[in-house]
Coordinates of C-alpha atoms and ligand atoms in Angstrom, one line a residue:
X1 CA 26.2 167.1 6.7
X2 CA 23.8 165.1 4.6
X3 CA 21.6 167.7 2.7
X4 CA 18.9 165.2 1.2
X5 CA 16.9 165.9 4.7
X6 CA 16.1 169.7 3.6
X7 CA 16.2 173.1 5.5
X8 CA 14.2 173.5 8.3
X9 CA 12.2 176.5 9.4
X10 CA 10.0 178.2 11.8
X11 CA 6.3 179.3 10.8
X12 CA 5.0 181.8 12.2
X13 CA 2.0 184.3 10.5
X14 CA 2.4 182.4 7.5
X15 CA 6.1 183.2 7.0
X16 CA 8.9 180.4 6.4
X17 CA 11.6 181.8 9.2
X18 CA 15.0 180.5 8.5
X19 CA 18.3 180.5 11.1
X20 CA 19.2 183.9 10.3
X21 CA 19.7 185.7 14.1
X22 CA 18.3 183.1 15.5
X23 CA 20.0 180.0 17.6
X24 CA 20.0 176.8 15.7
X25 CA 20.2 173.0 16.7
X26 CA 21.9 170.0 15.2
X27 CA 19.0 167.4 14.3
X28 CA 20.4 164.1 14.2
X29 CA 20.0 161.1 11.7
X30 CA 19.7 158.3 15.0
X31 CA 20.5 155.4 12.2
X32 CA 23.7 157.0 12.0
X33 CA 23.8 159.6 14.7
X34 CA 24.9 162.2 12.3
X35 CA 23.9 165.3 11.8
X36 CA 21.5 166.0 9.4
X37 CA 20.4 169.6 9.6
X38 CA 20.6 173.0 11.7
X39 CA 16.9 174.1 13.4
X40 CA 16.3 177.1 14.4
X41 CA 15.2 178.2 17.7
X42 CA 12.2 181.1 18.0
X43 CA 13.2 184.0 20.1
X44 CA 10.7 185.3 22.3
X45 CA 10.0 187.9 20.3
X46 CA 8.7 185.0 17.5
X47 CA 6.8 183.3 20.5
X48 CA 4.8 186.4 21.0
X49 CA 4.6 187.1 17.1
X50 CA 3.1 183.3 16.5
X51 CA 0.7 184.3 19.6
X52 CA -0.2 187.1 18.6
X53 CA -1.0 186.1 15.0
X54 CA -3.2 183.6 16.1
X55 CA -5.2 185.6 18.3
X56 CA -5.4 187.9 15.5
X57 CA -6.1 184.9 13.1
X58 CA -8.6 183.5 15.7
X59 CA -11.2 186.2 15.2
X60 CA -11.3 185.7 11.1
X61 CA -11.0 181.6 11.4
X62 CA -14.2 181.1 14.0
X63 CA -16.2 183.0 11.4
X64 CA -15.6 180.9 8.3
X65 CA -18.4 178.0 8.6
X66 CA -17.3 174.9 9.4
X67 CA -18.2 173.5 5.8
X68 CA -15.3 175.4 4.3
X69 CA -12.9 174.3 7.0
X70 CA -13.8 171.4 6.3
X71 CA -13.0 171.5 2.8
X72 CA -10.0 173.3 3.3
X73 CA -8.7 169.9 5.8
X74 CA -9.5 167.8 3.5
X75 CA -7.7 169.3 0.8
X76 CA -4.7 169.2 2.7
X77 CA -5.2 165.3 3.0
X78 CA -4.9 164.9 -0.6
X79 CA -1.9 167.1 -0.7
X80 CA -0.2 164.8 2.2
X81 CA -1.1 161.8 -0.2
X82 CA 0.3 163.1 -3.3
X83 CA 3.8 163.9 -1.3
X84 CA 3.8 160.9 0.6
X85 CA 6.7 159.2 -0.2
X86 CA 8.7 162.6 0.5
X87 CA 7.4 163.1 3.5
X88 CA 7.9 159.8 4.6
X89 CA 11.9 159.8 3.7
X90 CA 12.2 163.0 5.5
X91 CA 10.4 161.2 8.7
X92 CA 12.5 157.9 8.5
X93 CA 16.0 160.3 8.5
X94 CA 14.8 162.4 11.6
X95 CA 12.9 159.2 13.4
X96 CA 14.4 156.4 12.4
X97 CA 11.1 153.9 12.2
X98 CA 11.3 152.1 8.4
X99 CA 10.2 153.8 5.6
X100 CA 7.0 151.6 5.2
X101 CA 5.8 152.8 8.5
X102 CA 6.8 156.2 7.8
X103 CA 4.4 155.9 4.8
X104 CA 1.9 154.8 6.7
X105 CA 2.2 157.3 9.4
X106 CA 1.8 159.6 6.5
X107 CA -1.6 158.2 5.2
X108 CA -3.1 157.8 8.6
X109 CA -2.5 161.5 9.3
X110 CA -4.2 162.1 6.0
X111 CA -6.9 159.8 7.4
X112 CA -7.3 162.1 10.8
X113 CA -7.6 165.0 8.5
X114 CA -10.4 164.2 6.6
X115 CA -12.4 162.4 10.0
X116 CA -11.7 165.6 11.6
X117 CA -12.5 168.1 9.1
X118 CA -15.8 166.1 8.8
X119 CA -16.2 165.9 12.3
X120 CA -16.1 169.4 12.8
X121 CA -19.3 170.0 10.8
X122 CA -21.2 168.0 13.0
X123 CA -20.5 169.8 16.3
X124 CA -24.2 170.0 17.1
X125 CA -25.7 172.5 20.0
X126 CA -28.9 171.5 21.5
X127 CA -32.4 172.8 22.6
X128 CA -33.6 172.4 26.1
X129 CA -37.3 172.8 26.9
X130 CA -37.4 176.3 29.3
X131 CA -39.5 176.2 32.4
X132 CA -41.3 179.4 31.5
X133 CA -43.3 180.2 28.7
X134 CA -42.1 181.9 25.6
X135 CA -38.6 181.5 26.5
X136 CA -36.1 179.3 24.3
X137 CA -32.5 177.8 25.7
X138 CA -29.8 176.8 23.7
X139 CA -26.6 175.2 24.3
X140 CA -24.2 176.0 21.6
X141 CA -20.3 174.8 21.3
X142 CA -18.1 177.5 20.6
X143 CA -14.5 176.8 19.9
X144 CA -12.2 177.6 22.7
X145 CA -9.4 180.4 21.0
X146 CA -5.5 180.3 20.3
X147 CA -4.3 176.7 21.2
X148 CA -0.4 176.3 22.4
X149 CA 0.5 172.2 21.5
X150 CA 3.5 170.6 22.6
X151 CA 4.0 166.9 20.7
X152 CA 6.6 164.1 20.8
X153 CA 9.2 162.4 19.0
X154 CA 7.4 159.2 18.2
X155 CA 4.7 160.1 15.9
X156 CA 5.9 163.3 14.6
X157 CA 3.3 163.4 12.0
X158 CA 0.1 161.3 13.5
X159 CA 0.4 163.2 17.2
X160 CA 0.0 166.6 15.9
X161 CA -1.9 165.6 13.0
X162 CA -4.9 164.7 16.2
X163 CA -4.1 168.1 17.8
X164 CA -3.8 170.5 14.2
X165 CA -7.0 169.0 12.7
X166 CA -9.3 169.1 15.5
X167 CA -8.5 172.9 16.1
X168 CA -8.7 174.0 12.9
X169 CA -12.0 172.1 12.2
X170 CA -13.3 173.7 15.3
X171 CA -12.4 177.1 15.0
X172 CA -9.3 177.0 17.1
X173 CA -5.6 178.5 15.9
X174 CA -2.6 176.8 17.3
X175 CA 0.6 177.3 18.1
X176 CA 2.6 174.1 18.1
X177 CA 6.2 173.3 19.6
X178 CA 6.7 169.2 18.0
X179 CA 9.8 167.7 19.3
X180 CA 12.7 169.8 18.3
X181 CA 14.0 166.1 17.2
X182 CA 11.9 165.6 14.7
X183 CA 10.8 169.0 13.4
X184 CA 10.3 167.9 9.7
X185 CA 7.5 166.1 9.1
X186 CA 5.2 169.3 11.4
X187 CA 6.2 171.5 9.4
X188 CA 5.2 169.4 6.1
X189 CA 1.4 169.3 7.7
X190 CA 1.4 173.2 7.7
X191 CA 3.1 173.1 4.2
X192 CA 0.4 170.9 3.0
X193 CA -2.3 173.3 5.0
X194 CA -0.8 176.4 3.7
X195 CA -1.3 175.0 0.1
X196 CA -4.7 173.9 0.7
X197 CA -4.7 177.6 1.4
X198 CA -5.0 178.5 5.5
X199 CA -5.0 182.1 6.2
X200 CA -1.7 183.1 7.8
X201 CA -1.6 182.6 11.7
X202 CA -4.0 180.2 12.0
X203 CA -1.5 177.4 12.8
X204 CA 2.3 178.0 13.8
X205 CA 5.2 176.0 14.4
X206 CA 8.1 177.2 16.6
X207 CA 11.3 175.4 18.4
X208 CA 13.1 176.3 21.0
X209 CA 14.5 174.9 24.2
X210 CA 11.5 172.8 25.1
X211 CA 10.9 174.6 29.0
X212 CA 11.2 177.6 27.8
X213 CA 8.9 177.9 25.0
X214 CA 6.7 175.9 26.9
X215 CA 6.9 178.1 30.0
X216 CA 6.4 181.2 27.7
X217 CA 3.5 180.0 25.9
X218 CA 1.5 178.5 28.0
X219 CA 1.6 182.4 29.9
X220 CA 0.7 183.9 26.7
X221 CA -2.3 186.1 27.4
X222 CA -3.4 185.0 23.9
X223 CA -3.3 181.4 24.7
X224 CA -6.5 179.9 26.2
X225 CA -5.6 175.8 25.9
X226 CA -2.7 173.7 25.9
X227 CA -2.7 170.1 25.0
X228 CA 0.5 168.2 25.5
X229 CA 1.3 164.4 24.3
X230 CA 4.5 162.7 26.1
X231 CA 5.5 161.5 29.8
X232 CA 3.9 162.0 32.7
X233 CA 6.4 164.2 34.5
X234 CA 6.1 167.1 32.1
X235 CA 2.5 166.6 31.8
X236 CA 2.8 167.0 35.2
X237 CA 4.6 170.1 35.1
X238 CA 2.6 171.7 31.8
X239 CA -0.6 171.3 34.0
X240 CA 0.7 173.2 37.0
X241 CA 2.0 176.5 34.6
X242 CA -2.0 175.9 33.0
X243 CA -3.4 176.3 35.9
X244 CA -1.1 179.3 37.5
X245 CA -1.3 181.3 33.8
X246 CA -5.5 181.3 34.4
X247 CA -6.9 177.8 34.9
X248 CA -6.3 177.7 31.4
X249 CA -7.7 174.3 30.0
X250 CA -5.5 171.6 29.6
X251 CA -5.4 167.9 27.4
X252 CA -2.6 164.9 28.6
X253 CA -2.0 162.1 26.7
X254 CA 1.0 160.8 29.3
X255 CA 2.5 157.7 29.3
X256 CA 1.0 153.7 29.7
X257 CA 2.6 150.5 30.1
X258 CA -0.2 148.3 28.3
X259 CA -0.8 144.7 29.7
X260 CA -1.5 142.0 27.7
X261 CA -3.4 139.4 29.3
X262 CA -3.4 136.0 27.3
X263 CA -5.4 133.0 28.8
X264 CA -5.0 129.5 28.0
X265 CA -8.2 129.0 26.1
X266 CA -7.0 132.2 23.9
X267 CA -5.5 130.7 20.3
X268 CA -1.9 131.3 21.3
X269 CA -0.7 132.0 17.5
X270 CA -3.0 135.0 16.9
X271 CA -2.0 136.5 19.8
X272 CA 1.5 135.8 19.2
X273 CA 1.4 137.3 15.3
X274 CA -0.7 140.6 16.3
X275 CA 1.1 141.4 19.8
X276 CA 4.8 140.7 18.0
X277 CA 4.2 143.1 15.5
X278 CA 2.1 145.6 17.6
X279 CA 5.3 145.2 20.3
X280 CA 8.3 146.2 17.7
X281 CA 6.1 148.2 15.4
X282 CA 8.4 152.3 16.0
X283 CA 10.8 150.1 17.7
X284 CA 8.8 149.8 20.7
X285 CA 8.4 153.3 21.5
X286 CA 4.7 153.8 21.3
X287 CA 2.8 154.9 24.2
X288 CA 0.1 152.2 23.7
X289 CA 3.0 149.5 23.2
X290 CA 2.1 146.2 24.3
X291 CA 4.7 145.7 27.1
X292 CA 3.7 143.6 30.2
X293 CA 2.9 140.1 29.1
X294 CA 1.3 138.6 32.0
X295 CA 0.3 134.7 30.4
X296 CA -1.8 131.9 32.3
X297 CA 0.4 129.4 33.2
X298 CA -0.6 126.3 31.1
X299 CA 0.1 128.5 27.8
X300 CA 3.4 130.7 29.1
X301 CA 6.1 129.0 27.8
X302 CA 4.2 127.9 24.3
X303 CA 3.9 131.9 24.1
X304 CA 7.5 133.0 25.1
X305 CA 8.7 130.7 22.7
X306 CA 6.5 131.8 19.9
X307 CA 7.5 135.1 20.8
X308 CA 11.0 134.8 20.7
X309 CA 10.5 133.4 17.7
X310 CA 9.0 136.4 16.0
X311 CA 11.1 139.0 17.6
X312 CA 14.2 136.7 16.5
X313 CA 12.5 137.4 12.7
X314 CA 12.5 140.7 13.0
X315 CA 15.6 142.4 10.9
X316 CA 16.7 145.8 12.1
X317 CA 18.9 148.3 10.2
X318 CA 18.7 151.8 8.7
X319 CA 14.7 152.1 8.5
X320 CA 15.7 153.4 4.2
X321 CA 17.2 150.2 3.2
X322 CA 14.8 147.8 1.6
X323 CA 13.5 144.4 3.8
X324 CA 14.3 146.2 7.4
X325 CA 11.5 146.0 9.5
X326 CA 12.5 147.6 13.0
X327 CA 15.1 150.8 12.9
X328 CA 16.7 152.7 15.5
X329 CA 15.5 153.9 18.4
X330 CA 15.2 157.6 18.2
X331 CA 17.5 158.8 20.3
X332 CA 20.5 157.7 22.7
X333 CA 18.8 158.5 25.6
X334 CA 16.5 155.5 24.7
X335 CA 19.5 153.2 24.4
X336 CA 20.6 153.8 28.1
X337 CA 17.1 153.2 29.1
X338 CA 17.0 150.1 27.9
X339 CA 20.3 148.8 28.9
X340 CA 19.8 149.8 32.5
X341 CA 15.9 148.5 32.5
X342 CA 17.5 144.9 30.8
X343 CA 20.4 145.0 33.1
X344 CA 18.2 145.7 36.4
X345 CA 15.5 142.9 35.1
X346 CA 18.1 140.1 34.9
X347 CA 19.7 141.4 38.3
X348 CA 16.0 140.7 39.5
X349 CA 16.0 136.7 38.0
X350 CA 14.5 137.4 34.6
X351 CA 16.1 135.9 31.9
X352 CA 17.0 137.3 28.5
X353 CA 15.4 134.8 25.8
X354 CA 16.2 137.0 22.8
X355 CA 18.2 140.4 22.3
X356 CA 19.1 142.9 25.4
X357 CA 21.9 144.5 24.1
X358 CA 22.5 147.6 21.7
X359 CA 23.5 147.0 18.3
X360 CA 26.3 148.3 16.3
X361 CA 28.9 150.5 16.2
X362 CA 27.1 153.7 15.0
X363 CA 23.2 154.8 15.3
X364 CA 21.2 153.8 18.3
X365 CA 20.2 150.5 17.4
X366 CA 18.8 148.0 20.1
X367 CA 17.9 144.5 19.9
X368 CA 14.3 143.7 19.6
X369 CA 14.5 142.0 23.0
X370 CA 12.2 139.4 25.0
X371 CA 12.4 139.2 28.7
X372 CA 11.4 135.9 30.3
X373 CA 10.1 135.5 34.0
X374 CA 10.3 138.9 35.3
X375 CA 9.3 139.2 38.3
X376 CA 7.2 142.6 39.6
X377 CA 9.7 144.1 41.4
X378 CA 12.1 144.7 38.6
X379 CA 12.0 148.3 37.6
X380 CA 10.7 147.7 33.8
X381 CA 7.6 146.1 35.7
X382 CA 7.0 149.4 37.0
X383 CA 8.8 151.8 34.9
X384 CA 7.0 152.2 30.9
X385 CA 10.2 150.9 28.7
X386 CA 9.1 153.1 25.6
X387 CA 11.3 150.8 23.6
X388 CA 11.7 146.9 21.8
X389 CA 11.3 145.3 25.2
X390 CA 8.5 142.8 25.6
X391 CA 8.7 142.0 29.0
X392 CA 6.5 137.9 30.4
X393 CA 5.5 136.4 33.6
X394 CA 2.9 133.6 34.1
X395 CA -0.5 134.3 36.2
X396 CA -2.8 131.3 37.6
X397 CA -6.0 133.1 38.0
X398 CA -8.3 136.2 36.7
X399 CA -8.4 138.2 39.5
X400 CA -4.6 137.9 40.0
X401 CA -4.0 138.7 36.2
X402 CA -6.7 141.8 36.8
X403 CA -4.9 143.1 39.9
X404 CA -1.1 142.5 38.3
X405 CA -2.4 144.5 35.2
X406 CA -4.3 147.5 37.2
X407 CA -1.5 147.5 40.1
X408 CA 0.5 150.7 38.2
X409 CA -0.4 154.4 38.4
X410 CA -0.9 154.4 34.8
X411 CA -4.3 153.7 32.9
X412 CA -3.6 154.2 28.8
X413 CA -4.0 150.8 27.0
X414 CA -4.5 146.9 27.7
X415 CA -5.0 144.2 25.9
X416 CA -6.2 140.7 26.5
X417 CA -6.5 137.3 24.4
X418 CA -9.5 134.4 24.7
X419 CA -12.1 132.2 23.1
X420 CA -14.4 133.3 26.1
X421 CA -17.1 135.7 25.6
X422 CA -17.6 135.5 29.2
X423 CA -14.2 135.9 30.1
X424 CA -14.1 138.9 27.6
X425 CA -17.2 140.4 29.1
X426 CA -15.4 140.3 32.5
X427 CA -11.9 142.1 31.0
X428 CA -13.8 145.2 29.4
X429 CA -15.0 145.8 32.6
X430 CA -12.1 144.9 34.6
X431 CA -9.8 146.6 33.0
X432 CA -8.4 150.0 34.5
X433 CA -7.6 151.5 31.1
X434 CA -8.7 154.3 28.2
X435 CA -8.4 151.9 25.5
X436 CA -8.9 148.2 25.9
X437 CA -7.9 145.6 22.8
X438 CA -9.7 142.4 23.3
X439 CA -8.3 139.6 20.8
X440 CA -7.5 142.5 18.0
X441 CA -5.1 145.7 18.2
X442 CA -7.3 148.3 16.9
X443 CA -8.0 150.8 19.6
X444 CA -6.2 153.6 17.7
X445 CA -8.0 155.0 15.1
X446 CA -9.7 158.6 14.0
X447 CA -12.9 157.7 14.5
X448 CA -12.0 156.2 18.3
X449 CA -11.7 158.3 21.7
X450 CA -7.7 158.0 22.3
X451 CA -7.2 158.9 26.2
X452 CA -5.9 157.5 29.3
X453 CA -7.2 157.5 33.0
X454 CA -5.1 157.7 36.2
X455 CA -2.0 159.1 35.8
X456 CA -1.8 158.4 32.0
X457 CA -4.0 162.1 31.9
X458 CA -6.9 163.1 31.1
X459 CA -9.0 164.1 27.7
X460 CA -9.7 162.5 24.1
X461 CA -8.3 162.6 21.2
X462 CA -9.9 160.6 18.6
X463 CA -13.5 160.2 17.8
X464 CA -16.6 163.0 18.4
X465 CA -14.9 163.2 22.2
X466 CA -11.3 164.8 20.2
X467 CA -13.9 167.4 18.8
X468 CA -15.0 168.3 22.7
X469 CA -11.3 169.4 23.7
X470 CA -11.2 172.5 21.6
X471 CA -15.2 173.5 22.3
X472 CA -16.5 175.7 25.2
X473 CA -20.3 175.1 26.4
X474 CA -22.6 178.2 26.0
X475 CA -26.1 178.8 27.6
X476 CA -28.0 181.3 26.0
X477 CA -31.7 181.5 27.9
X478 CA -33.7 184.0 25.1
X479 CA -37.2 185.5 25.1
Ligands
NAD501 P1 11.0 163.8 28.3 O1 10.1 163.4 29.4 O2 12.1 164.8 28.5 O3 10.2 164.4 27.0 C1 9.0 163.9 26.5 C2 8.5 164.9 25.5 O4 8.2 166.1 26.1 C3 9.5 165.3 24.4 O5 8.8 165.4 23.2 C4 10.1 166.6 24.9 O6 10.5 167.5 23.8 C5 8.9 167.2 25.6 N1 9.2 168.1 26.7 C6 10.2 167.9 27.7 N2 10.2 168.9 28.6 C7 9.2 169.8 28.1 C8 8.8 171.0 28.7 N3 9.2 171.5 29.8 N4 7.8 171.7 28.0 C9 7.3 171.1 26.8 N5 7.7 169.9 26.3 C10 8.6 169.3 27.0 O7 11.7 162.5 27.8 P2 12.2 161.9 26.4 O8 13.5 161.3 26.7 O9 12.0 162.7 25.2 O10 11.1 160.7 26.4 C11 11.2 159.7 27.4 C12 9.8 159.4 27.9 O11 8.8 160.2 27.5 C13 9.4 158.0 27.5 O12 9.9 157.0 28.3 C14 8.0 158.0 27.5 O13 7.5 157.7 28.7 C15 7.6 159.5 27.3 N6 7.1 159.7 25.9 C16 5.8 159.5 25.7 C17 5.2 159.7 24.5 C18 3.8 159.5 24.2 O14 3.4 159.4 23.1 N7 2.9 159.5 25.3 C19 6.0 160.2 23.4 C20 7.4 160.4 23.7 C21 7.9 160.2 24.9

């Protein structure tokens, strides 16, 4: 086993918790699909011991004014910045994504920290002019208690970086279960929180078998929210036990599968250069991922050959060697995916213009990959690829562009290209979607709601709207 990775633990109450007694779990290096360290699994006696410490913690952390939360946040940040390039290598061995992006994943989360932080300072109340004389009412935001968080494989750091931040600057404690696949960087946000000097339980990290722990803690008595980030099924599921442990409240980010509308009065390069990079950037796997290319027909095959172009540029390998710009995927299950999506595309007419196959003998490597022609019917029309799989097909009007773009259950992100103001106008309304990129990328950042509608699920994160997820409402009529 390659040791440079580091030991892994649980923390719970402030304790590092190592393997001893406990289950443990191979986590995998997917550039080489070796293994790179054991993770232990929480028994349920640690579930209820990270509950109960931050119930316990709860009562202490909703006390300290927000001002020194704050502080205490943004101290972190700076900690996450000084260990960057650490953190970073550890992310790149248990994800895969290059080490450049790694290191920017790490500086972004630093960014969320210190938005959040100051963010939760400003979670005003208001006064409300009473009917009756000599009476004052006030609506005050209280946070909401102990969180339980369950976050993805894709953005190990930025996902629960949103969830942590916003809890903590709020008042909240959390438990978090990240993605038993990629349990190092998590546990180097608490590192860098426990430095900054967070009283014990007021954040924990466990593992475990991922419906188990989930099942358990979301029926902790202690827990009064969940917020979950990955697919729609087991958002699905994770809302149901919410609502049979006590209507407990509940935050989905589920999955998209973003459209990209370009028209032919767009300028075709731009839309090429931003969408190629936005398209491969984690390999594809990002749930607002341009993926459905839908192109008016004048422009199409200008675009698809552009395309190709880039994706053809892009060089994929082992995301630590220098001048690789796309690594694995993350796991093998993702490798599957995409050869059955590819194979059932081309069974349905498209045709492969670059990639569609895995790479290599070793890893789980896939080709960035452009899919010409597909036709709506094929299953990676309907079904979000989560991998480097740009997918075209040409459109003649608006309102058949709009309708082919809003046609799926899902509502997370979509983005469109032209020179028209008027036509731009039209889109942002249009367009069934949380987050709508018109002629730029940028609809993911702290200071922004992030949130789907429809089936993509249902709450922000992001912006003054993140703050609202951990905050209950209070009425307090006084005379
Ligand atoms: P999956 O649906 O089994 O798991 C998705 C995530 O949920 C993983 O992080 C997993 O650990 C977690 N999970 C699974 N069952 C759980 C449970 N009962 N309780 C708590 N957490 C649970 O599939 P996968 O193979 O890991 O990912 C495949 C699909 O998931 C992708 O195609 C994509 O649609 C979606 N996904 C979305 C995001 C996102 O950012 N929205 C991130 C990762 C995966």
């Amino acid at each position: 086993m390659d040791r440079s990775y580091g030991d892994l633990h649980l923390f719970i109450d402030g304790e590092w918790l190592g393997p001893e007694g406990r289950t443990t779990e191979d986590v995998l290096n997917p550039a080489t699909g070796e293994a790179i360290a054991a993770l232990p699994h929480a028994t349920k006696a640690d579930l209820d011991h990270a509950s109960a410490a931050a119930a316990r913690a709860f009562a202490e952390w909703r006390k300290v004014p927000a001002f020194d939360r704050a502080k205490l946040i943004r101290k972190a940040a700076d900690l996450l910045r000084e260990r960057a390039n650490g953190i970073a290598r550890r992310m790149t061995l248990e994800q895969g994504k290059p080490l450049a992006e790694a290191l920017q994943e790490v500086f972004i989360s630093a960014d969320i920290f210190d938005y959040t932080a100051d963010e939760g300072r400003r979670t005003y109340g208001r006064i409300v002019p009473a009917r009756m004389p000599g009476v004052r009412w006030m609506v005050t935001k209280e946070p909401v208690g102990p969180v339980a968080a369950f976050t993805p494989w894709n953005f190990p750091a930025v996902i629960p970086a949103r969830k942590i931040s916003a809890a903590l600057a709020t008042g909240c404690t959390m438990v978090i279960k990240p993605s038993e696949e990629t349990p190092a960087s998590v546990l180097e946000l608490a590192r860098a929180l426990q430095d900054a000097g967070l009283p014990k339980g007021v954040l924990n990290v466990v593992y475990g078998v991922p419906s188990e722990v989930s099942e358990h803690l979301i029926a902790a008595p202690e827990i009064r929210k969940i917020t979950f980030t990955g697919s729609t099924g087991v958002g699905q599921h994770l809302a149901v036990l919410a609502a049979k442990a006590g209507v407990k409240r509940a935050t989905m980010e589920l999955g998209g599968h973003a459209p990209v509308l370009i028209f032919d009065d767009a300028d075709v390069d731009a839309a090429i250069a931003v969408m190629a990079g936005a398209k491969y950037r984690n390999a594809g796997q990002v749930c607002v991922s341009p993926t459905r290319f839908f192109v008016q027909e004048a422009v199409h095959d200008r675009f698809v050959e552009g395309f190709t172009k880039a994706a053809a540029a892009i060089r994929t390998g082992n995301g630590l060697d220098d001048g690789v710009t796309m690594g694995p995927l993350a796991n093998d299950r993702r490798v599957g995916a995409m050869e059955r999506l590819v194979a059932d595309a081309v069974s349905h007419g498209a045709e492969i213009r670059q990639g569609g196959e895995a790479l290599g003998n070793r890893g789980y490597f896939f080709a960035p990959t452009v899919l010409a022609n597909v036709p709506d019917t094929a299953r990676i029309m309907i079904e979000e690829p989560f991998g480097p799989v740009a997918v075209t097909s040409s459109f003649a009007t608006f309102d058949e562009a709009i309708a082919r773009a809003n046609r799926l259950p899902f509502g997370l992100a979509a983005y469109a290209f032209t020179r028209s103001t008027r036509i731009a106008a039209d889109l942002g309304d249009a367009l069934e979607a949380g987050m709508v990129g018109i002629n730029n990328p940028f609809i993911n950042m702290p200071e922004t709601p992030f949130g789907g509608v429809k089936q993509s699920g249902y709450g922000s994160e992001g912006g003054t709207e993140g703050m609202d997820a951990y905050l209950v409402t209070k009425t307090i009529s006084q005379s």
